[in-house]
Coordinates of C-alpha atoms in Angstrom, one line a residue:
M1 CA 0.0 0.0 0.0
T2 CA 1.3 3.4 -0.9
S3 CA 2.0 6.2 1.6
A4 CA -0.8 8.2 0.1
A5 CA -3.2 5.3 0.7
V6 CA -2.1 5.1 4.3
T7 CA -2.7 8.8 4.7
D8 CA -6.2 8.4 3.3
L9 CA -6.9 5.7 5.9
S10 CA -5.7 8.0 8.7
E11 CA -7.7 10.9 7.3
L12 CA -10.9 8.8 7.3
T13 CA -10.3 8.0 11.0
A14 CA -9.6 11.6 11.9
R15 CA -12.7 12.9 10.0
Y16 CA -15.3 10.3 10.9
S17 CA -14.2 8.9 14.3
A18 CA -14.7 10.9 17.5
H19 CA -11.3 12.1 18.8
N20 CA -11.4 10.1 22.1
Y21 CA -8.1 8.5 21.4
A22 CA -4.7 9.7 20.1
P23 CA -3.3 6.6 18.5
L24 CA 0.3 6.2 17.3
P25 CA 0.4 6.6 13.4
V26 CA 0.4 2.8 12.8
V27 CA -2.3 1.2 10.6
A28 CA -2.4 -2.5 11.4
A29 CA -3.4 -5.0 8.6
S30 CA -2.6 -8.3 10.2
A31 CA -1.0 -9.8 13.3
E32 CA 0.2 -13.1 14.7
G33 CA 1.6 -14.1 18.1
A34 CA 3.5 -11.1 19.4
W35 CA 3.9 -9.3 16.0
I36 CA 1.7 -6.8 14.2
T37 CA 2.1 -6.0 10.5
D38 CA 1.0 -2.7 9.1
V39 CA -0.6 -1.9 5.8
Q40 CA 2.8 -1.2 4.2
G41 CA 4.2 -4.6 5.3
R42 CA 6.3 -3.3 8.2
R43 CA 6.3 -5.4 11.4
Y44 CA 6.2 -4.3 15.0
L45 CA 6.7 -6.2 18.2
D46 CA 3.6 -5.7 20.3
M47 CA 4.7 -4.9 23.9
M48 CA 1.2 -3.8 25.1
A49 CA -1.1 -6.7 24.1
A50 CA -4.2 -4.5 24.1
Y51 CA -4.0 -3.9 27.8
S52 CA -3.9 -7.6 28.5
A53 CA -6.7 -8.6 26.2
L54 CA -4.1 -10.4 24.0
N55 CA -2.4 -12.3 26.8
F56 CA -2.4 -15.4 24.5
G57 CA -1.1 -13.5 21.5
H58 CA -2.7 -12.4 18.2
R59 CA -4.8 -15.0 16.5
N60 CA -3.8 -17.8 18.9
P61 CA -4.4 -21.0 17.0
R62 CA -6.3 -22.8 19.8
L63 CA -8.6 -19.8 20.4
I64 CA -9.2 -19.2 16.7
A65 CA -10.1 -22.9 16.3
A66 CA -12.5 -22.7 19.2
A67 CA -14.2 -19.6 17.7
M68 CA -14.5 -21.2 14.3
R69 CA -16.1 -24.4 15.7
Q70 CA -18.7 -22.3 17.5
L71 CA -19.3 -20.0 14.6
E72 CA -20.5 -23.0 12.6
Q73 CA -23.1 -23.9 15.4
V74 CA -24.8 -20.9 17.1
T75 CA -23.5 -17.5 18.1
L76 CA -26.3 -15.8 20.0
V77 CA -29.6 -16.8 21.6
S78 CA -29.8 -14.1 24.3
R79 CA -30.3 -15.1 27.9
A80 CA -34.0 -15.8 27.2
F81 CA -32.8 -19.4 26.3
D82 CA -30.0 -21.6 27.6
H83 CA -27.3 -23.0 25.3
D84 CA -24.8 -25.8 25.5
Q85 CA -21.8 -23.6 26.2
F86 CA -23.2 -21.5 29.1
G87 CA -23.4 -24.0 32.0
P88 CA -19.9 -25.5 31.3
F89 CA -18.3 -22.0 31.0
C90 CA -19.7 -20.9 34.3
A91 CA -18.8 -24.1 36.0
E92 CA -15.2 -24.1 34.6
L93 CA -14.6 -20.4 35.4
A94 CA -15.9 -20.9 39.0
E95 CA -13.6 -23.8 39.4
L96 CA -10.6 -21.9 38.1
A97 CA -11.3 -19.1 40.5
G98 CA -12.1 -21.3 43.5
M99 CA -15.6 -19.8 43.7
E100 CA -19.2 -21.0 43.3
M101 CA -21.0 -18.8 40.9
V102 CA -20.4 -16.7 37.8
L103 CA -22.3 -13.7 36.2
P104 CA -21.0 -13.3 32.6
M105 CA -21.0 -9.9 30.9
N106 CA -19.1 -8.4 28.0
T107 CA -16.8 -5.4 28.8
G108 CA -14.7 -4.9 31.9
A109 CA -16.8 -1.8 32.8
E110 CA -19.9 -4.0 32.7
A111 CA -18.3 -6.4 35.2
V112 CA -17.5 -3.5 37.5
E113 CA -21.0 -2.1 37.2
T114 CA -22.3 -5.6 38.0
A115 CA -20.2 -5.7 41.1
I116 CA -21.4 -2.3 42.3
K117 CA -25.0 -3.4 41.9
V118 CA -24.5 -6.7 43.6
A119 CA -22.5 -5.3 46.5
R120 CA -25.2 -2.7 47.1
K121 CA -28.0 -5.3 46.9
W122 CA -26.0 -7.6 49.2
G123 CA -25.6 -4.7 51.6
Y124 CA -29.3 -4.0 51.8
T125 CA -30.6 -7.6 51.8
V126 CA -27.9 -9.4 53.8
R127 CA -26.0 -6.8 55.8
G128 CA -29.0 -4.7 56.6
V129 CA -27.8 -1.3 55.4
P130 CA -30.5 1.3 55.4
A131 CA -32.1 2.0 52.0
D132 CA -29.9 4.1 49.7
Q133 CA -27.2 4.5 52.2
A134 CA -24.6 1.9 50.9
L135 CA -21.1 3.0 50.5
I136 CA -18.2 1.4 48.6
V137 CA -14.6 2.2 49.3
V138 CA -12.3 2.8 46.3
F139 CA -8.7 4.0 45.9
D140 CA -7.1 7.0 44.3
G141 CA -5.4 6.3 41.0
N142 CA -8.0 3.6 40.1
F143 CA -9.2 2.7 36.7
H144 CA -12.3 0.6 36.6
G145 CA -13.9 1.8 33.3
R146 CA -15.5 4.8 31.8
T147 CA -19.2 4.7 32.6
T148 CA -20.8 7.7 34.4
T149 CA -21.0 5.8 37.7
I150 CA -17.4 4.5 37.5
I151 CA -15.8 7.9 36.5
S152 CA -17.7 9.4 39.4
F153 CA -15.0 7.9 41.8
S154 CA -12.1 8.4 39.4
S155 CA -9.2 10.7 40.5
D156 CA -8.1 11.2 36.8
P157 CA -9.3 14.6 35.6
D158 CA -9.3 13.4 31.9
A159 CA -11.7 10.6 32.8
R160 CA -13.9 12.7 35.2
D161 CA -14.0 16.4 34.4
D162 CA -17.1 17.8 32.7
F163 CA -19.1 14.5 32.9
G164 CA -21.0 15.4 36.1
P165 CA -23.3 15.2 37.9
Y166 CA -21.6 12.4 39.6
T167 CA -23.0 9.2 41.2
P168 CA -22.8 9.3 45.0
G169 CA -22.0 6.3 47.2
F170 CA -18.2 6.0 47.0
L171 CA -15.3 6.9 49.4
N172 CA -11.9 7.5 48.0
V173 CA -8.8 6.4 49.9
P174 CA -5.1 6.8 48.9
Y175 CA -3.9 3.6 47.3
G176 CA -1.7 1.7 49.7
D177 CA -2.8 3.6 52.8
L178 CA -4.0 1.0 55.3
A179 CA -4.2 3.6 58.1
R180 CA -6.6 5.8 56.2
L181 CA -8.7 2.8 55.2
T182 CA -8.9 1.8 58.8
E183 CA -10.1 5.3 59.7
V184 CA -12.7 5.4 56.9
L185 CA -14.2 2.0 57.9
A186 CA -14.4 3.0 61.5
E187 CA -16.0 6.4 60.6
Y188 CA -18.7 5.1 58.2
G189 CA -19.2 1.7 60.0
E190 CA -22.3 -0.2 59.0
R191 CA -22.9 1.8 55.8
V192 CA -19.8 0.3 54.0
V193 CA -20.7 -2.7 52.0
A194 CA -17.5 -3.4 50.0
V195 CA -13.9 -2.4 49.2
L196 CA -13.1 -2.3 45.4
V197 CA -9.4 -2.7 44.7
E198 CA -7.0 -3.4 41.8
P199 CA -4.3 -5.7 43.1
I200 CA -2.0 -3.7 40.8
Q201 CA -3.1 -0.4 39.3
G202 CA -2.6 -0.8 35.6
E203 CA -3.8 2.5 34.1
A204 CA -2.0 4.4 36.8
G205 CA 1.3 3.1 35.5
V206 CA 1.4 -0.5 36.8
V207 CA 1.6 0.6 40.4
V208 CA 2.5 -2.3 42.7
P209 CA 1.0 -2.2 46.2
P210 CA 3.2 -1.7 49.2
A211 CA 4.1 -4.8 51.3
G212 CA 1.2 -5.9 53.4
F213 CA -1.4 -3.7 51.8
L214 CA -3.6 -6.4 50.2
T215 CA -3.4 -8.7 53.2
G216 CA -4.4 -5.7 55.3
V217 CA -7.4 -4.9 53.1
R218 CA -8.5 -8.5 53.3
S219 CA -8.1 -8.5 57.1
L220 CA -10.1 -5.2 57.5
C221 CA -12.9 -6.5 55.2
S222 CA -13.2 -9.7 57.2
A223 CA -13.2 -7.8 60.5
H224 CA -15.9 -5.5 59.3
G225 CA -18.0 -8.2 57.6
I226 CA -17.8 -6.5 54.2
L227 CA -16.9 -7.6 50.7
M228 CA -13.4 -7.4 49.2
I229 CA -13.8 -7.1 45.4
A230 CA -10.7 -7.5 43.3
D231 CA -10.7 -6.0 39.9
E232 CA -8.4 -8.4 38.0
I233 CA -9.6 -7.3 34.5
Q234 CA -6.0 -6.3 33.5
S235 CA -3.9 -8.1 36.1
G236 CA -5.6 -11.5 36.0
L237 CA -5.4 -14.6 33.9
G238 CA -1.6 -15.0 33.8
R239 CA -0.4 -11.5 33.3
T240 CA 1.7 -11.3 36.5
G241 CA 2.8 -15.0 36.6
F242 CA -0.3 -16.0 38.5
T243 CA -3.8 -16.9 37.5
F244 CA -4.9 -14.2 39.8
T245 CA -2.6 -11.5 41.1
C246 CA -4.3 -11.6 44.5
S247 CA -2.7 -15.0 45.0
A248 CA 0.8 -13.5 44.6
Y249 CA 0.1 -11.7 47.9
G250 CA -1.6 -14.7 49.6
V251 CA -5.1 -13.1 49.4
V252 CA -8.5 -14.5 48.4
P253 CA -11.1 -11.9 47.8
D254 CA -14.9 -12.3 48.0
A255 CA -15.2 -11.6 44.3
Y256 CA -13.1 -11.4 41.2
L257 CA -13.9 -9.2 38.3
L258 CA -12.4 -10.6 35.0
G259 CA -12.3 -9.5 31.4
K260 CA -9.9 -8.6 28.6
A261 CA -7.9 -11.9 28.3
L262 CA -11.0 -13.9 29.1
G263 CA -12.1 -13.1 25.5
G264 CA -8.9 -14.4 24.0
G265 CA -8.4 -11.2 22.0
I266 CA -11.4 -12.2 19.8
V267 CA -14.6 -11.1 21.5
P268 CA -15.3 -9.0 24.6
V269 CA -16.0 -11.4 27.6
S270 CA -16.1 -10.4 31.2
A271 CA -17.5 -11.8 34.4
M272 CA -18.1 -11.4 38.1
V273 CA -17.0 -14.5 39.9
S274 CA -18.0 -15.0 43.6
S275 CA -19.9 -17.1 46.1
A276 CA -23.5 -18.2 46.0
A277 CA -24.1 -16.1 49.1
V278 CA -23.1 -12.9 47.2
L279 CA -24.3 -13.5 43.6
G280 CA -27.3 -15.4 44.9
V281 CA -28.9 -12.1 45.9
L282 CA -29.9 -11.4 42.3
Q283 CA -33.3 -12.6 41.1
P284 CA -34.6 -12.9 37.5
G285 CA -35.1 -9.5 35.8
Q286 CA -32.8 -7.6 38.2
H287 CA -29.7 -7.6 36.0
G288 CA -28.8 -8.8 32.6
S289 CA -27.2 -8.4 29.2
T290 CA -28.4 -9.5 25.7
F291 CA -24.9 -10.5 24.7
G292 CA -23.5 -11.5 28.1
G293 CA -22.6 -15.2 28.1
N294 CA -23.4 -15.7 24.4
P295 CA -22.4 -19.1 22.9
L296 CA -19.4 -17.7 21.0
A297 CA -18.1 -15.9 24.0
C298 CA -18.5 -18.9 26.2
A299 CA -16.8 -21.2 23.7
I300 CA -13.8 -18.9 23.5
G301 CA -13.8 -18.4 27.3
R302 CA -13.8 -22.1 27.9
E303 CA -10.7 -22.5 25.7
V304 CA -9.0 -19.7 27.6
I305 CA -9.7 -21.5 30.9
A306 CA -8.4 -24.7 29.5
M307 CA -5.2 -23.0 28.4
L308 CA -4.7 -21.7 31.9
R309 CA -5.6 -24.9 33.7
D310 CA -2.1 -26.5 33.7
G311 CA -0.3 -23.4 34.8
S312 CA 2.3 -23.4 32.0
L313 CA 1.4 -20.0 30.7
Q314 CA 1.6 -18.6 34.2
E315 CA 5.0 -20.1 34.7
R316 CA 6.1 -18.7 31.4
S317 CA 4.9 -15.2 32.4
A318 CA 6.8 -15.5 35.7
S319 CA 10.0 -16.7 34.0
L320 CA 10.1 -14.2 31.1
G321 CA 8.9 -11.6 33.6
T322 CA 12.1 -12.1 35.6
V323 CA 14.1 -11.5 32.4
M324 CA 12.1 -8.3 31.5
Q325 CA 12.2 -6.9 35.0
S326 CA 15.9 -7.5 35.3
R327 CA 16.7 -5.7 32.0
L328 CA 14.5 -2.8 33.0
A329 CA 16.3 -2.5 36.3
E330 CA 19.5 -1.8 34.4
L331 CA 18.1 1.4 32.7
P332 CA 20.0 4.5 33.8
A333 CA 18.7 6.4 36.8
S334 CA 19.5 9.7 35.0
V335 CA 16.7 8.9 32.5
V336 CA 14.4 6.5 34.3
S337 CA 13.0 7.6 37.7
S338 CA 11.2 4.3 38.5
V339 CA 10.4 0.9 37.2
R340 CA 7.5 -1.1 38.7
G341 CA 6.0 -4.4 37.8
L342 CA 5.3 -8.1 38.3
G343 CA 5.6 -10.9 35.8
L344 CA 5.3 -9.7 32.2
W345 CA 3.9 -6.4 33.2
A346 CA 5.8 -3.2 34.0
G347 CA 5.5 0.6 34.2
I348 CA 8.5 2.8 33.5
S349 CA 8.5 6.5 34.5
F350 CA 11.0 8.9 33.1
T351 CA 12.8 11.9 34.7
S352 CA 12.3 14.3 31.8
L353 CA 11.2 12.3 28.7
S354 CA 7.5 12.3 27.9
G355 CA 5.9 8.8 27.6
R356 CA 4.6 9.8 24.2
E357 CA 8.1 10.7 22.9
V358 CA 9.4 7.3 24.1
C359 CA 6.5 5.5 22.4
E360 CA 7.2 7.3 19.2
R361 CA 10.9 6.4 19.4
L362 CA 10.0 2.8 20.0
M363 CA 7.5 2.8 17.1
A364 CA 10.3 4.0 14.8
A365 CA 12.4 1.1 16.1
G366 CA 9.7 -1.5 15.5
V367 CA 8.2 -1.8 19.0
L368 CA 4.6 -0.7 20.0
T369 CA 3.3 0.3 23.4
K370 CA 1.4 3.2 24.9
E371 CA 2.0 6.0 27.3
T372 CA 0.0 6.9 30.4
H373 CA -0.1 9.9 32.6
G374 CA 2.5 12.0 30.9
N375 CA 5.9 10.6 31.7
T376 CA 5.1 6.9 32.0
I377 CA 4.9 3.9 29.6
R378 CA 3.5 0.4 30.2
L379 CA 4.9 -2.8 29.0
G380 CA 2.8 -6.0 28.8
P381 CA 3.7 -8.2 25.9
P382 CA 1.7 -11.4 25.0
L383 CA 2.6 -14.2 27.3
V384 CA 3.5 -16.3 24.2
I385 CA 6.4 -14.0 23.2
T386 CA 9.7 -15.8 22.8
E387 CA 12.6 -15.0 25.0
E388 CA 14.7 -13.9 22.0
D389 CA 12.0 -11.5 20.8
L390 CA 11.6 -10.2 24.4
L391 CA 15.4 -9.5 24.6
W392 CA 15.3 -7.8 21.2
G393 CA 12.5 -5.6 22.5
M394 CA 14.4 -4.8 25.6
D395 CA 17.4 -3.7 23.5
R396 CA 15.1 -1.4 21.5
I397 CA 13.8 0.1 24.8
A398 CA 17.3 0.7 26.1
E399 CA 18.2 2.4 22.9
A400 CA 15.0 4.5 22.9
V401 CA 15.3 5.8 26.4
T402 CA 18.9 6.8 25.9
G403 CA 18.4 8.3 22.5
L404 CA 20.3 5.7 20.5
S405 CA 18.7 4.6 17.2
A406 CA 20.1 1.2 16.3
S407 CA 19.2 -2.2 14.8
G408 CA 15.4 -1.7 14.9
Y409 CA 15.2 1.7 13.2
L410 CA 12.1 2.1 11.0
G411 CA 12.1 5.8 10.4
P412 CA 12.1 7.5 7.0
D413 CA 13.9 5.6 4.3
P414 CA 17.6 6.7 4.3
A415 CA 17.8 5.7 0.6
A416 CA 15.2 8.4 -0.1
E417 CA 16.5 11.0 2.3
G418 CA 20.2 10.5 2.4
D419 CA 22.7 9.1 4.9
D420 CA 22.7 12.3 6.9
H421 CA 19.2 11.6 8.2
R422 CA 20.2 8.2 9.5
G423 CA 23.2 9.6 11.2
D424 CA 21.0 12.3 12.9
H425 CA 19.0 9.5 14.6
A426 CA 22.1 7.5 15.7
D427 CA 23.7 10.7 17.2
R428 CA 20.5 12.1 18.7
A429 CA 21.7 12.0 22.3
A430 CA 24.6 10.8 24.5
V431 CA 24.5 7.1 25.2
E432 CA 25.0 5.6 28.6
V433 CA 27.9 3.2 27.9
P434 CA 26.7 -0.1 29.6
L435 CA 23.4 0.2 27.7
A436 CA 25.2 0.9 24.5
R437 CA 27.3 -2.2 25.0
R438 CA 24.2 -4.3 25.6
A439 CA 22.7 -2.9 22.4
A440 CA 25.8 -3.9 20.5
G441 CA 25.7 -7.4 21.9
D442 CA 28.7 -7.4 24.2
D443 CA 27.0 -8.1 27.5
H444 CA 24.5 -10.5 26.1
A445 CA 26.7 -12.3 23.6
A446 CA 25.5 -15.6 25.0
V447 CA 21.9 -14.8 24.2
G448 CA 22.2 -15.9 20.6
H449 CA 23.9 -19.1 21.6
R450 CA 20.9 -20.0 23.8
H451 CA 18.7 -19.9 20.8
G452 CA 21.0 -21.4 18.2
Q453 CA 23.8 -20.3 15.9
H454 CA 24.1 -16.6 15.0
E455 CA 23.1 -15.9 11.4
G456 CA 26.0 -13.5 11.1
G457 CA 28.8 -16.0 11.5
D458 CA 31.1 -15.8 14.6
D459 CA 30.4 -12.2 15.4
P460 CA 27.5 -12.1 17.9
A461 CA 26.7 -8.5 17.2
E462 CA 26.5 -9.2 13.5
G463 CA 24.0 -12.0 14.2
R464 CA 21.9 -9.6 16.4
R465 CA 21.8 -7.0 13.6
E466 CA 20.8 -9.6 11.0
R467 CA 18.0 -11.0 13.2
A468 CA 16.8 -7.4 13.9
A469 CA 16.4 -6.8 10.2
D470 CA 14.7 -10.2 9.6
R471 CA 12.1 -9.4 12.3
L472 CA 11.1 -6.1 10.8
H473 CA 11.5 -7.1 7.1
P474 CA 11.7 -10.9 6.8
P475 CA 13.9 -12.2 3.9
G476 CA 12.0 -13.0 0.7
G477 CA 9.3 -10.6 1.6
Q478 CA 7.5 -13.1 3.9
Q479 CA 5.2 -11.1 6.2
A480 CA 2.6 -12.3 8.6
G481 CA -0.7 -12.2 6.8
H482 CA 0.8 -11.4 3.4
Q483 CA 1.5 -13.7 0.4
D484 CA 5.1 -14.1 -0.7
P485 CA 5.3 -12.3 -4.1
G486 CA 8.3 -14.4 -5.0
A487 CA 10.7 -11.5 -5.0
E488 CA 11.8 -9.1 -2.3
G489 CA 11.2 -6.0 -4.3
D490 CA 13.3 -2.8 -4.6
G491 CA 11.5 -0.9 -1.8
R492 CA 11.7 -3.8 0.7
R493 CA 15.3 -4.4 -0.2
R494 CA 16.1 -0.7 0.4
R495 CA 14.3 -0.8 3.8
R496 CA 16.1 -4.0 4.8
Q497 CA 19.5 -2.5 3.8
A498 CA 18.6 0.7 5.7
V499 CA 18.0 -1.3 8.8
L500 CA 21.4 -3.0 8.5
E501 CA 23.2 0.2 7.7
A502 CA 21.6 2.0 10.7
A503 CA 22.7 -1.0 12.9
D504 CA 26.2 -0.8 11.5
H505 CA 26.4 2.9 12.1
A506 CA 25.3 2.6 15.7
F507 CA 27.5 -0.5 16.3
H508 CA 30.7 1.2 15.1
R509 CA 29.9 4.4 16.9
T510 CA 29.4 2.5 20.1
Q511 CA 32.7 0.7 19.7
Q512 CA 34.4 4.1 19.2
Q513 CA 32.9 5.3 22.4
Q514 CA 33.9 2.3 24.3
G515 CA 37.5 2.6 23.2
A516 CA 37.8 5.8 25.4
V517 CA 36.3 4.2 28.5
S518 CA 38.0 1.8 30.9
T519 CA 36.1 -1.3 31.9
D520 CA 36.4 -4.1 34.3
G521 CA 36.7 -7.8 33.3
D522 CA 33.1 -8.3 32.4
G523 CA 32.9 -5.4 30.0
R524 CA 30.9 -3.0 32.3
T525 CA 32.1 0.4 33.4

């Protein structure tokens, strides 16, 4: 597709779509596993996975097969009738969560709205709270959705401002502040029916709770006889190395809210999962959804549950998460103010860089993710990402945050704009030497050997540069979702050569820098 055609697509979006998002200028055409291919055939490593909706990767074969089988049978009957996937889905999800009952919905926000209604009704009919007096405790920095009720207790001005009047019935407490939570529960006493908490706050920048916080929340809820509701819509289903992030902290809530990954990246599926004593307060006609628990959603959800049952994906997330967190911890403190995360989920905040600028640098290097709250980006690749691809992505991140453009460069074609343009990107900022060495392959020379022989002969860095070019522009023009035309083509050949030349430029510049710096025996300063 020509650049003009891509511009036309973007202009259609800008003209006819409400401007409630500011996407990066990438127009996806196909995707597979951890990789996205745009309409011009360029490939990008997906380090966001649609906010955990793609935990199992793009077009996961097992999930696609489950969807196709169900598409040939029945896709929707509404809840006016039962179907053969509904009961098994509810039973299997309840078993996975160690709970008794499930209420399926569609979007994550619907699951949260369901929990609010159920908690209030439970408070009135079981706890004995006076009519219309129920209160739910929430935490500053939360993100539970964008409905009018949910944004009523948001502390994010972008989500909340100018959307009033706001729904009453919520008490905000600073996230992680057990002392304040204790005071609020003592002050409002019998009116409080539940505490709604994200085990890790995703939209806030992957904010990990302080030690003892979640266990303290659980203890306080038990002591006061109120519900602990865990919103695991982003954090659940393997993202952090656990089926449920609450279990990482030794906590079992009274209800889980699930979504995103439950739909396998194919359809929206969400649910509230709890005990019969809690969900049993609902009677026919009091809550519902035309599409909630539809046959297609249930079939896909059942396959998701089956994939999680043996724990291998959770173990993979934990193992690769250790690799990712370790590499992120090495980023220079002069550029990165903090790194937070668990498993294959991390938030990176910068001292002066904007999150958007970093995301744009990463996009130019063939990596996609999204910023949040100004100076922060989030990383959450599909759990099926290979270790080699993850390490390649970590190299690109190291280069992006230090200003070095190297083996993943995908900016304007140097063949069209001259070598000076490529040099400008490689020389954009001073490079912190240990990170530059890792980008060149010195500190991780053994990585290639763990995955087989280097394609570039005996030189590890040469092999890394060759593999980088192959990821972004596979030899022979083979792209995910595209037919091999039988010849690479002049344009693709130029782009591939530009990637190699940019890598060579950065590599040799890095070696020149290192020649003036003394190091110890392992190659670090």
